[in-house]
Short mmCIF file of C-alpha atoms and ligand atoms in Angstrom, two decimals:
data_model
loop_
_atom_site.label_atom_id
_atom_site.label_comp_id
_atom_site.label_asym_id
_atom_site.label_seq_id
_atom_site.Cartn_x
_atom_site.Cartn_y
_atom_site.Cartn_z
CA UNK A 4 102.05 79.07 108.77
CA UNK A 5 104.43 80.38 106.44
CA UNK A 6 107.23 83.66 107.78
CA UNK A 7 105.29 85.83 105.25
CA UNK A 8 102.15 85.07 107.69
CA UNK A 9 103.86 85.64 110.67
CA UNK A 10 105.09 88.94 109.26
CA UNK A 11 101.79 89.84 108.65
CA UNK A 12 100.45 88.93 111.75
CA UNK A 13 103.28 90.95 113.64
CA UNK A 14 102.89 94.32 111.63
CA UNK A 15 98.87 94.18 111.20
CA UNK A 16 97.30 95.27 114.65
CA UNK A 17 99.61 98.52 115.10
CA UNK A 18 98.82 99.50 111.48
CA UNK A 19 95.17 99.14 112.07
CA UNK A 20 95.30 101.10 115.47
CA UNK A 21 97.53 103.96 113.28
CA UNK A 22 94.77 103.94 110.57
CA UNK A 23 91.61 103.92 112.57
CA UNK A 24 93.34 106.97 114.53
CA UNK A 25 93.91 109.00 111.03
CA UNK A 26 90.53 108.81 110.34
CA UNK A 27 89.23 109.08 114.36
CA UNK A 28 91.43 112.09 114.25
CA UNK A 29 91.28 113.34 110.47
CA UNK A 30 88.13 111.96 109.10
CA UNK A 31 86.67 115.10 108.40
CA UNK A 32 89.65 116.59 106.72
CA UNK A 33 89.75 117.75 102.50
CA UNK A 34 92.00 115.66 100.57
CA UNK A 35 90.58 116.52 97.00
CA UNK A 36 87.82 118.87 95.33
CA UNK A 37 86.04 117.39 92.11
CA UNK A 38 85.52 119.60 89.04
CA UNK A 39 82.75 118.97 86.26
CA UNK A 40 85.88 118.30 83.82
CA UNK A 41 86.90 115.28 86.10
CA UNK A 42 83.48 113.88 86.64
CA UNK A 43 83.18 113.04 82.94
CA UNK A 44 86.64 112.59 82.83
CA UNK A 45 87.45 109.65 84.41
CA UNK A 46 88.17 110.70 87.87
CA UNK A 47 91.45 111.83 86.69
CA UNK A 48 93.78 113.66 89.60
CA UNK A 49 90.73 112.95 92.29
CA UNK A 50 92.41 111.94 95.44
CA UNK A 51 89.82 109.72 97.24
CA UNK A 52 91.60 106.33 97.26
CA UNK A 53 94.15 104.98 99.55
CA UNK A 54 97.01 102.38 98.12
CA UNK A 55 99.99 101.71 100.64
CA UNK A 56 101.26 98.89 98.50
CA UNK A 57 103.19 101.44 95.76
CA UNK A 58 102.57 104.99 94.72
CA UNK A 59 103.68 107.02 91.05
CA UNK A 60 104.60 110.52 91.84
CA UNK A 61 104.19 112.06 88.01
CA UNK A 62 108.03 113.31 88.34
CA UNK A 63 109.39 109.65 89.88
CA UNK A 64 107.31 107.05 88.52
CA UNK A 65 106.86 103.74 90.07
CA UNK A 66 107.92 103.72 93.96
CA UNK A 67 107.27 100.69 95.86
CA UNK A 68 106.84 101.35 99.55
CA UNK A 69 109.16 104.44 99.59
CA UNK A 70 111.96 102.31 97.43
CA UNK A 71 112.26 103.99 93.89
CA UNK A 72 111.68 101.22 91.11
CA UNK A 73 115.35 101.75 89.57
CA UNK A 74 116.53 100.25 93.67
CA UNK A 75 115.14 97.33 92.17
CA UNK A 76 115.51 96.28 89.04
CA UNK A 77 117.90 93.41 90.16
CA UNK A 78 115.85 91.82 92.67
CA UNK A 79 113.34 88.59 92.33
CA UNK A 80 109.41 89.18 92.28
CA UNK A 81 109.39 87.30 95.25
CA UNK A 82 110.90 89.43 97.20
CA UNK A 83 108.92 92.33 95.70
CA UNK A 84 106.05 90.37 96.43
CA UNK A 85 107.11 90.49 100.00
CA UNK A 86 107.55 94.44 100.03
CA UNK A 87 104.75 95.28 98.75
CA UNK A 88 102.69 93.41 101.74
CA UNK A 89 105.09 94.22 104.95
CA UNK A 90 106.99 96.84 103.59
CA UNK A 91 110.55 95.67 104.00
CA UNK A 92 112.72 93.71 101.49
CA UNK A 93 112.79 89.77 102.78
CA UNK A 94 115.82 88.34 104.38
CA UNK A 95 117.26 84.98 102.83
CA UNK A 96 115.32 82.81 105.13
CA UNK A 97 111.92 85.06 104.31
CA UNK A 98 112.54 85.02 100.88
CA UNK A 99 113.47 81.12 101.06
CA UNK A 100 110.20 79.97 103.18
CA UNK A 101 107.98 82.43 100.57
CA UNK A 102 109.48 80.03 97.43
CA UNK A 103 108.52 77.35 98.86
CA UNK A 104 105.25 78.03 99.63
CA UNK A 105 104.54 78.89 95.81
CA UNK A 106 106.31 75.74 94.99
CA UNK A 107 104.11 73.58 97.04
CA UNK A 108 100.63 75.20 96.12
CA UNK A 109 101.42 75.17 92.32
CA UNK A 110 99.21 72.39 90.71
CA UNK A 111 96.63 73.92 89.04
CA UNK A 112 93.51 71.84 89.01
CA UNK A 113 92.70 69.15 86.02
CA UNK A 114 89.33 70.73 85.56
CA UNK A 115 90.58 74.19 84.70
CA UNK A 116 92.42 72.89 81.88
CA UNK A 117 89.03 71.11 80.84
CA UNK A 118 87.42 74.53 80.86
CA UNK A 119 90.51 76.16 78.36
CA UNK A 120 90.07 73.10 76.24
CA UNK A 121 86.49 73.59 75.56
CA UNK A 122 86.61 77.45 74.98
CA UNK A 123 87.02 77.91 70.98
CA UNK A 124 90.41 78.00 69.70
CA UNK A 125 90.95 81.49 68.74
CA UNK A 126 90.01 82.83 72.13
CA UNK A 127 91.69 85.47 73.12
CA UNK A 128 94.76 84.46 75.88
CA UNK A 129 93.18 87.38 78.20
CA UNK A 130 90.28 85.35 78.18
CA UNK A 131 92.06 82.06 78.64
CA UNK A 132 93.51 83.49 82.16
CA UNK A 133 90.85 85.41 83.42
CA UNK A 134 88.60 82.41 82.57
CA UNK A 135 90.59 80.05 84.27
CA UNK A 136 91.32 82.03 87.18
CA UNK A 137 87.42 82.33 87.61
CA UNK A 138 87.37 78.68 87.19
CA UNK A 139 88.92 78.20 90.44
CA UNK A 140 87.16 80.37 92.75
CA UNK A 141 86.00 77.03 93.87
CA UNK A 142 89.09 76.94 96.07
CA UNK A 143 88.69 80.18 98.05
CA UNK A 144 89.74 79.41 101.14
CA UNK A 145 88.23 83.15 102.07
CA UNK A 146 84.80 81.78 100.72
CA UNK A 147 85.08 78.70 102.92
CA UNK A 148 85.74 80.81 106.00
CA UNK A 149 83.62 83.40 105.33
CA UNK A 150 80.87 81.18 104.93
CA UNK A 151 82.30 79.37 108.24
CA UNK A 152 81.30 82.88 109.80
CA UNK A 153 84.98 84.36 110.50
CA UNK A 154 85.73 87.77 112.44
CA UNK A 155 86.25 91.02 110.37
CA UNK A 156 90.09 90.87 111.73
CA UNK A 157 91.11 87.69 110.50
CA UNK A 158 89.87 88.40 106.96
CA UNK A 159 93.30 89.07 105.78
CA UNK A 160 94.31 85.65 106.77
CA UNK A 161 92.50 83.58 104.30
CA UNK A 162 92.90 86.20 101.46
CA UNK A 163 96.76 85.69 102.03
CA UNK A 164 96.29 81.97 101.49
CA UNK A 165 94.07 82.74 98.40
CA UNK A 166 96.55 85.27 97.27
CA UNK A 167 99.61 82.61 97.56
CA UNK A 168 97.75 79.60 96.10
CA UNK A 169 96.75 82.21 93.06
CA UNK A 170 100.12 83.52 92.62
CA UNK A 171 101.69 80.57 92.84
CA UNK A 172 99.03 78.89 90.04
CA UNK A 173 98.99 81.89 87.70
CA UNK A 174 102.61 81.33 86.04
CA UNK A 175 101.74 77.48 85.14
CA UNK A 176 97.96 78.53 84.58
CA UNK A 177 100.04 81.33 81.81
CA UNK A 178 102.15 79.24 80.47
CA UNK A 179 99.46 76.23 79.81
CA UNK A 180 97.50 78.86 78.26
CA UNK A 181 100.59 80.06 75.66
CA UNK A 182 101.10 76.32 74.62
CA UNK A 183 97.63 75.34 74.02
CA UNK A 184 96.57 78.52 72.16
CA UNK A 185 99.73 78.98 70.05
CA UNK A 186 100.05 75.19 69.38
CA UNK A 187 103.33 74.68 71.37
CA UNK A 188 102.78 71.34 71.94
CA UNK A 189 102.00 69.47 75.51
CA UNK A 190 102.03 71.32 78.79
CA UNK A 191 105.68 71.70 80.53
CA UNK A 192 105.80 70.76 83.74
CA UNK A 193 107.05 72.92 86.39
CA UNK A 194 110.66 72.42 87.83
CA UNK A 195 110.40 73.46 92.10
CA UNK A 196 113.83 74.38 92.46
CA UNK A 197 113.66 77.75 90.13
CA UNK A 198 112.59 80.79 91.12
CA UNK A 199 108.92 81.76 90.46
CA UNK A 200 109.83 83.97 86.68
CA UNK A 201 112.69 81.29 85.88
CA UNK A 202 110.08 78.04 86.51
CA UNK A 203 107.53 80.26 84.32
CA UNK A 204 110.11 81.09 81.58
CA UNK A 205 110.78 77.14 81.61
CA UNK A 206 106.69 76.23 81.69
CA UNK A 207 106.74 78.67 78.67
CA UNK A 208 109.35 76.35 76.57
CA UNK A 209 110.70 80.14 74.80
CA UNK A 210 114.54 78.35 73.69
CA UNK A 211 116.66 80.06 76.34
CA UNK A 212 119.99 79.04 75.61
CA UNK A 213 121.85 81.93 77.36
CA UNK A 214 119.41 81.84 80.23
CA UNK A 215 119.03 85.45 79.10
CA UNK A 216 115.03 84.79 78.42
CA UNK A 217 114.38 83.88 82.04
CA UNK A 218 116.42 87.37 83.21
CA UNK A 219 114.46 89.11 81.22
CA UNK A 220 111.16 87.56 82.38
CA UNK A 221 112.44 87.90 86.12
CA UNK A 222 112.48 91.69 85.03
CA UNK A 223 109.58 91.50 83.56
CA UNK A 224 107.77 90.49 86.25
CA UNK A 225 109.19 92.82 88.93
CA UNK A 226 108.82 95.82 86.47
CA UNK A 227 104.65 95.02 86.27
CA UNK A 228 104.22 94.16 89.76
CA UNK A 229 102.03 97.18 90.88
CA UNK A 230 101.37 101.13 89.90
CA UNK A 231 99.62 102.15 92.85
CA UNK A 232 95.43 102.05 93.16
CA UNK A 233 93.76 104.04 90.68
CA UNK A 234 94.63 102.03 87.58
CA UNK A 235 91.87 100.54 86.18
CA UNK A 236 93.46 97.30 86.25
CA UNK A 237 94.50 98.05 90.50
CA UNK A 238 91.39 99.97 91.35
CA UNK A 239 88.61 97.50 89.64
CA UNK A 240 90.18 94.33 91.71
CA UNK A 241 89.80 96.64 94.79
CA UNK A 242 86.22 97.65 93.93
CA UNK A 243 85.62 94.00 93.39
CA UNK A 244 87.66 92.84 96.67
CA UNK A 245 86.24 95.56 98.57
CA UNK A 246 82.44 93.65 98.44
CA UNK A 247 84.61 91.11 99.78
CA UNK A 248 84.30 89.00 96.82
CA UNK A 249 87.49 86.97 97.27
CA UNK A 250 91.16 87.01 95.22
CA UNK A 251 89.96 85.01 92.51
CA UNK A 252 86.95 86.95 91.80
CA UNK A 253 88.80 90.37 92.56
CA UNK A 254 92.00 89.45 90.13
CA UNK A 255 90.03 87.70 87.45
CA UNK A 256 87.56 91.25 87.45
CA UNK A 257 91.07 93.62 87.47
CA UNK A 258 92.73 91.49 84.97
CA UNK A 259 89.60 92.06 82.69
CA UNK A 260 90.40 95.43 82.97
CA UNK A 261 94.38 95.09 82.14
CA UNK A 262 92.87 93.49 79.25
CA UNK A 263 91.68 96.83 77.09
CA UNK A 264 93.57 98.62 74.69
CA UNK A 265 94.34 101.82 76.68
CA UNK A 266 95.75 99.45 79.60
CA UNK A 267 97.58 96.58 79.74
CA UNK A 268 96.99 96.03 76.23
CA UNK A 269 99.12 98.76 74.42
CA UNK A 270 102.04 96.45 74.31
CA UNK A 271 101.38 94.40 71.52
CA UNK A 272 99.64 97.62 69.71
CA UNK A 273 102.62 99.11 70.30
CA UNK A 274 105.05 96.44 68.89
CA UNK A 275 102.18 96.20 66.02
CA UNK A 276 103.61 99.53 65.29
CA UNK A 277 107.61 99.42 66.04
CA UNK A 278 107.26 96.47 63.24
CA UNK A 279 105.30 98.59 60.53
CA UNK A 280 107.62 101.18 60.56
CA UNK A 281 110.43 98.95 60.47
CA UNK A 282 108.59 97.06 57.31
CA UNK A 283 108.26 100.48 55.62
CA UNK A 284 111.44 101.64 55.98
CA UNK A 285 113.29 98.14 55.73
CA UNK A 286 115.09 98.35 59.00
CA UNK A 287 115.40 101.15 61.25
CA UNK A 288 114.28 104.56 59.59
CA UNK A 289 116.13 108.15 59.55
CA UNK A 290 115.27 110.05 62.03
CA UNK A 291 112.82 112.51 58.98
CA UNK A 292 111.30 108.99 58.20
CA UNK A 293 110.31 108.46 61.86
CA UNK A 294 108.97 111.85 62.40
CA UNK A 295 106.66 111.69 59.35
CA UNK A 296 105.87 108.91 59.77
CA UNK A 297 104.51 109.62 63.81
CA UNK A 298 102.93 112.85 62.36
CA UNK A 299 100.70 110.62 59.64
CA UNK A 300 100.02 108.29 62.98
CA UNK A 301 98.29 111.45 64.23
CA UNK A 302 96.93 112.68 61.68
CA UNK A 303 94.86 109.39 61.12
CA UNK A 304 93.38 109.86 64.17
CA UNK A 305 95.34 107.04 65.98
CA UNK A 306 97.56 107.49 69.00
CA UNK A 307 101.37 106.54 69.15
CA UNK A 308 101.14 103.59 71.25
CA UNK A 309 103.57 103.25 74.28
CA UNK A 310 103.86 106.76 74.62
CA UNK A 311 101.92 109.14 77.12
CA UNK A 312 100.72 108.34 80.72
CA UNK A 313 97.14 109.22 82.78
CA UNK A 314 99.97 109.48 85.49
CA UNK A 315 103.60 109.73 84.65
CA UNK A 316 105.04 113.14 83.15
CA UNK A 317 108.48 111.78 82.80
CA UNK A 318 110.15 108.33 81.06
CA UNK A 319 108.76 105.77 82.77
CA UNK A 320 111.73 104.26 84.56
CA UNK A 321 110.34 100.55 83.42
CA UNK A 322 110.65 101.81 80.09
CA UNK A 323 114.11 102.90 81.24
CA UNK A 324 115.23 99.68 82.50
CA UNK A 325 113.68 97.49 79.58
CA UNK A 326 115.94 99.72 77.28
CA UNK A 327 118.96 99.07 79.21
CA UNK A 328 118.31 95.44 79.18
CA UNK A 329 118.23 95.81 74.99
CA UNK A 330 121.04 97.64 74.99
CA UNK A 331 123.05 95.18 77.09
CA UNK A 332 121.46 91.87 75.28
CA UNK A 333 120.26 93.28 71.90
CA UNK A 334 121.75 96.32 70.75
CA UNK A 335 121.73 95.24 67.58
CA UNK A 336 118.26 93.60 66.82
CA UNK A 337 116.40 95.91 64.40
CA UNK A 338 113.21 96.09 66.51
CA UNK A 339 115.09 97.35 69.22
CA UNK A 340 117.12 99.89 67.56
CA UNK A 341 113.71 101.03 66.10
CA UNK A 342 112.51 101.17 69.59
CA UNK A 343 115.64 103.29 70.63
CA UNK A 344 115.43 105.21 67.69
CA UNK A 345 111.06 106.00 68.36
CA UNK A 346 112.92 107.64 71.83
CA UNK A 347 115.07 109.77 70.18
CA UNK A 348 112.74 111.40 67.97
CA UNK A 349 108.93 110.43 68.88
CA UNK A 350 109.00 112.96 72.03
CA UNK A 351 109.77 115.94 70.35
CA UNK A 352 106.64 115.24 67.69
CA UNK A 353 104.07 114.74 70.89
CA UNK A 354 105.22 117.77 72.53
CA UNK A 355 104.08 119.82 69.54
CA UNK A 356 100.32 118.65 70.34
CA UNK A 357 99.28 120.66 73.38
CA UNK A 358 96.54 118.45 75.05
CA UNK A 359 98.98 115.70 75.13
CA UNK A 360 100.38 115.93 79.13
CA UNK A 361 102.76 113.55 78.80
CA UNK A 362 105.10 112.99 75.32
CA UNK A 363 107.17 110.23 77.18
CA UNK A 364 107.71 106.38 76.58
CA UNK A 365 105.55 104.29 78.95
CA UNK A 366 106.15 100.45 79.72
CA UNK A 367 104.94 99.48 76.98
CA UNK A 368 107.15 101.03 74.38
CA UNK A 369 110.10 98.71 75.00
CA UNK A 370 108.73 95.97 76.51
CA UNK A 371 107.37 93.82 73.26
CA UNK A 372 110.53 94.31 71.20
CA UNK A 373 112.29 92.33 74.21
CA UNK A 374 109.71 89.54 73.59
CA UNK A 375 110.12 89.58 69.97
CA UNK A 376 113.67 89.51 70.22
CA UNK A 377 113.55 85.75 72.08
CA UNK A 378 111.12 84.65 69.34
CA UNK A 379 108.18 84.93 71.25
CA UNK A 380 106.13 86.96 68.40
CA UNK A 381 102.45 86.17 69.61
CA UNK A 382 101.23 89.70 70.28
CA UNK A 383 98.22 88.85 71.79
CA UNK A 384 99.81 87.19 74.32
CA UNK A 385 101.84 90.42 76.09
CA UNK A 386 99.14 91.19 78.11
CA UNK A 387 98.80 88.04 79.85
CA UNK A 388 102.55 88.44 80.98
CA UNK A 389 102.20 91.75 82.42
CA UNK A 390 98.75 89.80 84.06
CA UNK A 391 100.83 87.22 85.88
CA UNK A 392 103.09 89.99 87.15
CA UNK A 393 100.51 92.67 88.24
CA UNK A 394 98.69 89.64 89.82
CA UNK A 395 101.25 90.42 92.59
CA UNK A 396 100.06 93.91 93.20
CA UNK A 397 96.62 93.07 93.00
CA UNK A 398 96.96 90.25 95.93
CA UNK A 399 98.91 92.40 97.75
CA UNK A 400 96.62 95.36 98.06
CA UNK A 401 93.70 92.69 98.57
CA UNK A 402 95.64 91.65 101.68
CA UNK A 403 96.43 94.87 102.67
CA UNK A 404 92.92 96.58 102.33
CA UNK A 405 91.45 93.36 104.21
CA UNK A 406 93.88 93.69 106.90
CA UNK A 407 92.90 96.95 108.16
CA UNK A 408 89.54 96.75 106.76
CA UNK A 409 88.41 98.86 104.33
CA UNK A 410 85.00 99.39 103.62
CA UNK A 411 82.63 98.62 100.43
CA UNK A 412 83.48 101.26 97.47
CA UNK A 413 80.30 103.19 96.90
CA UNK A 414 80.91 106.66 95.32
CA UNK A 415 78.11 109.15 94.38
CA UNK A 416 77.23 109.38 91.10
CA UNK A 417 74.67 111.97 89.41
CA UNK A 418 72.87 112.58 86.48
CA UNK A 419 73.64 114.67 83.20
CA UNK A 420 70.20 116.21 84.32
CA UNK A 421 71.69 117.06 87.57
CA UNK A 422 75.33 118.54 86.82
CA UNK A 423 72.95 121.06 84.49
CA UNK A 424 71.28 121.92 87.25
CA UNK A 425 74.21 122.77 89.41
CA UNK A 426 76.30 124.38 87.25
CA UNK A 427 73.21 126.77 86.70
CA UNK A 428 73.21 127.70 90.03
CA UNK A 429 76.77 127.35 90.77
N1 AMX B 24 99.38 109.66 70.92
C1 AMX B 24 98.39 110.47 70.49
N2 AMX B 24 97.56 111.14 71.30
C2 AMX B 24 97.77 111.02 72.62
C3 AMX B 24 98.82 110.24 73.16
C4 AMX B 24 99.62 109.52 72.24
N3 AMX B 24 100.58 108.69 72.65
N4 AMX B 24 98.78 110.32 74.51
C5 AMX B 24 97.73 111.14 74.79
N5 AMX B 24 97.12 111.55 73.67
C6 AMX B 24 95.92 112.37 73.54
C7 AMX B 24 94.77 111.64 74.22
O1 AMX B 24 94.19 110.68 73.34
C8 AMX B 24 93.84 112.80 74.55
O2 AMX B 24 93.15 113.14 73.37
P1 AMX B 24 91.58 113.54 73.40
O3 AMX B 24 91.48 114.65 74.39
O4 AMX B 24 91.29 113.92 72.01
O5 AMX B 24 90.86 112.31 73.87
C9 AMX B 24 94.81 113.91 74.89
O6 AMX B 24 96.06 113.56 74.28
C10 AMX B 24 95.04 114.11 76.38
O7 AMX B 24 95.45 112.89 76.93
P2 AMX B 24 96.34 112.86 78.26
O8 AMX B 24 95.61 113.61 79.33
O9 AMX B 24 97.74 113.27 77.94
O10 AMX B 24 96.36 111.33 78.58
P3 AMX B 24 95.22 110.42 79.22
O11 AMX B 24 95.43 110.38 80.67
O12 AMX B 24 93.86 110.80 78.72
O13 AMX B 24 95.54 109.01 78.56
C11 AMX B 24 96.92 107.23 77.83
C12 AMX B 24 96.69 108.29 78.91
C13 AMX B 24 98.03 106.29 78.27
C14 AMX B 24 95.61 106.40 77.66
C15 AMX B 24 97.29 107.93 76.51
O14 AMX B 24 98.50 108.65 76.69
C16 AMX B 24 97.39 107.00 75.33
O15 AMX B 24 96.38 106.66 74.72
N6 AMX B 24 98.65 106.53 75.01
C17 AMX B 24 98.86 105.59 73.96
C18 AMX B 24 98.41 104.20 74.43
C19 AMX B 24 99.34 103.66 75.51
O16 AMX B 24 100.55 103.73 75.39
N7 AMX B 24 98.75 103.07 76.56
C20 AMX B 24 99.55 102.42 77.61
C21 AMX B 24 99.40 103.06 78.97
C22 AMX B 24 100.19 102.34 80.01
C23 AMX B 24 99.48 101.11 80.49
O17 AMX B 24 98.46 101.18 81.16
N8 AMX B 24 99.96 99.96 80.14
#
């Protein structure tokens, strides 16, 4: 059994018993009203889910189990991997026994890369992963005990083991999946003694003579890792999980999600966009230029990608840290400076539209140029790297949710027909 098991195991029963006497206690209590507005508008604001994992206050951003995300910036995945399921940060022989685990369950099956191979060759990599992360439901170990008839309480155990053997698969699975669709040449194979995002840089084969490429995707990774529950990406691999269809179906199902335009794929619209202003205006633009330029962005209708938030009403503090990381390794590539330079002046242009809530960079707005900078310029690839790192979160909450067991999602819904009605008599 590995420590991040026995952690688990320790910390489990006396959060159940706390739980199950909130709601003995509680139940009945109102957390949220629901208006008309937010029942056609995507649930936005309703409180009706719980996520211990991380939580967003609109004025913080990203906090992962009551550490603020700028604590730790200079830590491994790993060992946010570890927080987010126990809580606490790992010690050096937690965090040591959790790396090796990943390293031994990393071989990802011969027929999954039979699968990628006969998908057609302009697939799109979010369909790569999720495919191939579908592919190997076949080795849920939660299937095979479920099946086996196992009690309610243990059903966290096997969805840990799911969740490590996925996690641990994902970065090669990732990687395979940039060299075969990009024409990178063979497969790299995986080198145990680096830590998870280093070994994934490597599997990538991005030239990384500095070493500054695997930093940045160690960053990367722990910057993605989670955003609390209601995300579409966080919320549909709960829905999913909460049937108790296992990890693989549940992450494959969220990632789907991450996988639209208003999610997790933004980033490469929004380095789509850093570039065409920096082709118009041959480098980085006045500040007039830029201003116009977001104004006739508007005007046509589209949005300025990488800026506003369902959530956030402040910089995202992962867009801060990106843009610290540029201005320490890059301050002088021309897609960053235009990124710098959108920060300086985009805000100001949002805040004149009214319905916009929040005028501030997200994630996304920084995160591409980084990419770009290391030569790795295939857009339609971003998503899958914030995929292997939200992977984490997803797991995590999976184990979570399953160890205090949460019930099947199953809101009301109601007809057009029926909110006529109501608001009639209302
Ligand atoms: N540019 C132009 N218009 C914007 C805008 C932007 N950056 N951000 C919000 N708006 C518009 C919305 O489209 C909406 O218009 P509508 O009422 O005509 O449909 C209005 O302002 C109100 O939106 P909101 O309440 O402020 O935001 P939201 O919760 O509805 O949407 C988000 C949030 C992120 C989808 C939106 O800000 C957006 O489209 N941003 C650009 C795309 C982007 O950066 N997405 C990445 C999000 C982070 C992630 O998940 N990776």
């Amino acid at each position: 059994m590995s420590r991040l098991h026995d952690k688990l195991a320790a910390i489990i029963p006396s959060m159940r018993q706390e739980i199950q006497g909130i709601i003995k206690e509680h139940g009945d209590k109102v957390m949220s009203q629901v208006t008309v507005r937010q029942a056609y508008g995507g649930m936005r604001g309703v409180k009706a889910l719980v996520c211990d994992t991380s939580e967003v206050p609109p004025d913080k951003g990203l906090v992962i189990r009551g550490m603020p995300l700028k604590e730790l910036t200079d830590k491994l995945p790993e060992e946010i991997f570890w927080l987010l399921c126990t809580g606490e940060l790992p010690t050096k022989e937690d965090l040591a026994d959790l790396q090796k685990e990943l390293q031994k369950r990393g071989d990802v099956p011969d027929y999954v890369w039979k699968v990628l191979e006969a998908m057609p060759k302009d697939s799109h990599p979010m369909a790569m992963l999720d495919t191939g992360i579908l592919a190997m439901e076949r080795e849920s170990v939660f299937r095979k005990r479920y099946d086996e008839g196992i009690k309610k309480t243990e059903y966290w155990e096997p969805t840990l083991e799911d969740s490590l053997n996925l996690l641990a698969r994902i970065s090669p699975l990732a990687a395979g999946v940039y060299r075969m669709r990009f024409n990178k040449g063979p497969r790299i194979a995986s080198k145990k003694d680096l830590d998870w995002a280093a070994n994934y840089a490597h599997m990538l084969g991005v030239p990384d003579p500095t070493g500054e490429f695997a930093n940045l995707m160690r960053l990367y990774m722990v910057l993605h890792s989670d955003h609390e529950g209601g995300n579409v990406s966080a919320h549909t691999c709960h829905c999913v999980g909460s049937a108790l269809s296992d990890t693989y179906y549940a992450v494959s199902a969220g990632l789907n999600g991450l996988a639209g335009p208003l999610h997790g794929l933004a980033n490469q619209e929004c380095l789509n966009w850093t570039l065409m202003v920096n082709k118009k205006f041959n480098g980085v633009p006045s500040n007039d230029q830029l201003r116009q330029f977001a104004q006739d962005t508007l005007d046509s209708g589209k949005v300025v990608p990488g800026y506003g938030h369902a959530v956030l009403r402040i910089t995202d503090p992962r867009f801060d840290a990106f843009h610290a990381f540029g201005a320490r390794v890059c301050p002088d590539d021309p897609v960053y400076a235009t990124v710098a330079k959108v920060y300086e002046v985009v805000p100001d242009v949002l805040k004149q539209i009214q319905k916009i809530k929040d005028p501030w960079p997200n994630v996304d707005a920084a995160s591409g140029c980084l990419l770009y900078h290391f030569g790795m310029t295939e857009f339609s690839y971003y998503t899958v790297l914030f995929s292997v790192s939200r992977a984490m979160g997803m797991c995590s909450q999976l184990v979570v949710s399953r160890a205090w067991g949460e019930a099947i999602e199953r809101p009301k819904s109601h007809t057009t027909h029926w909110v006529k009605a109501f608001v009639k008599s209302a």
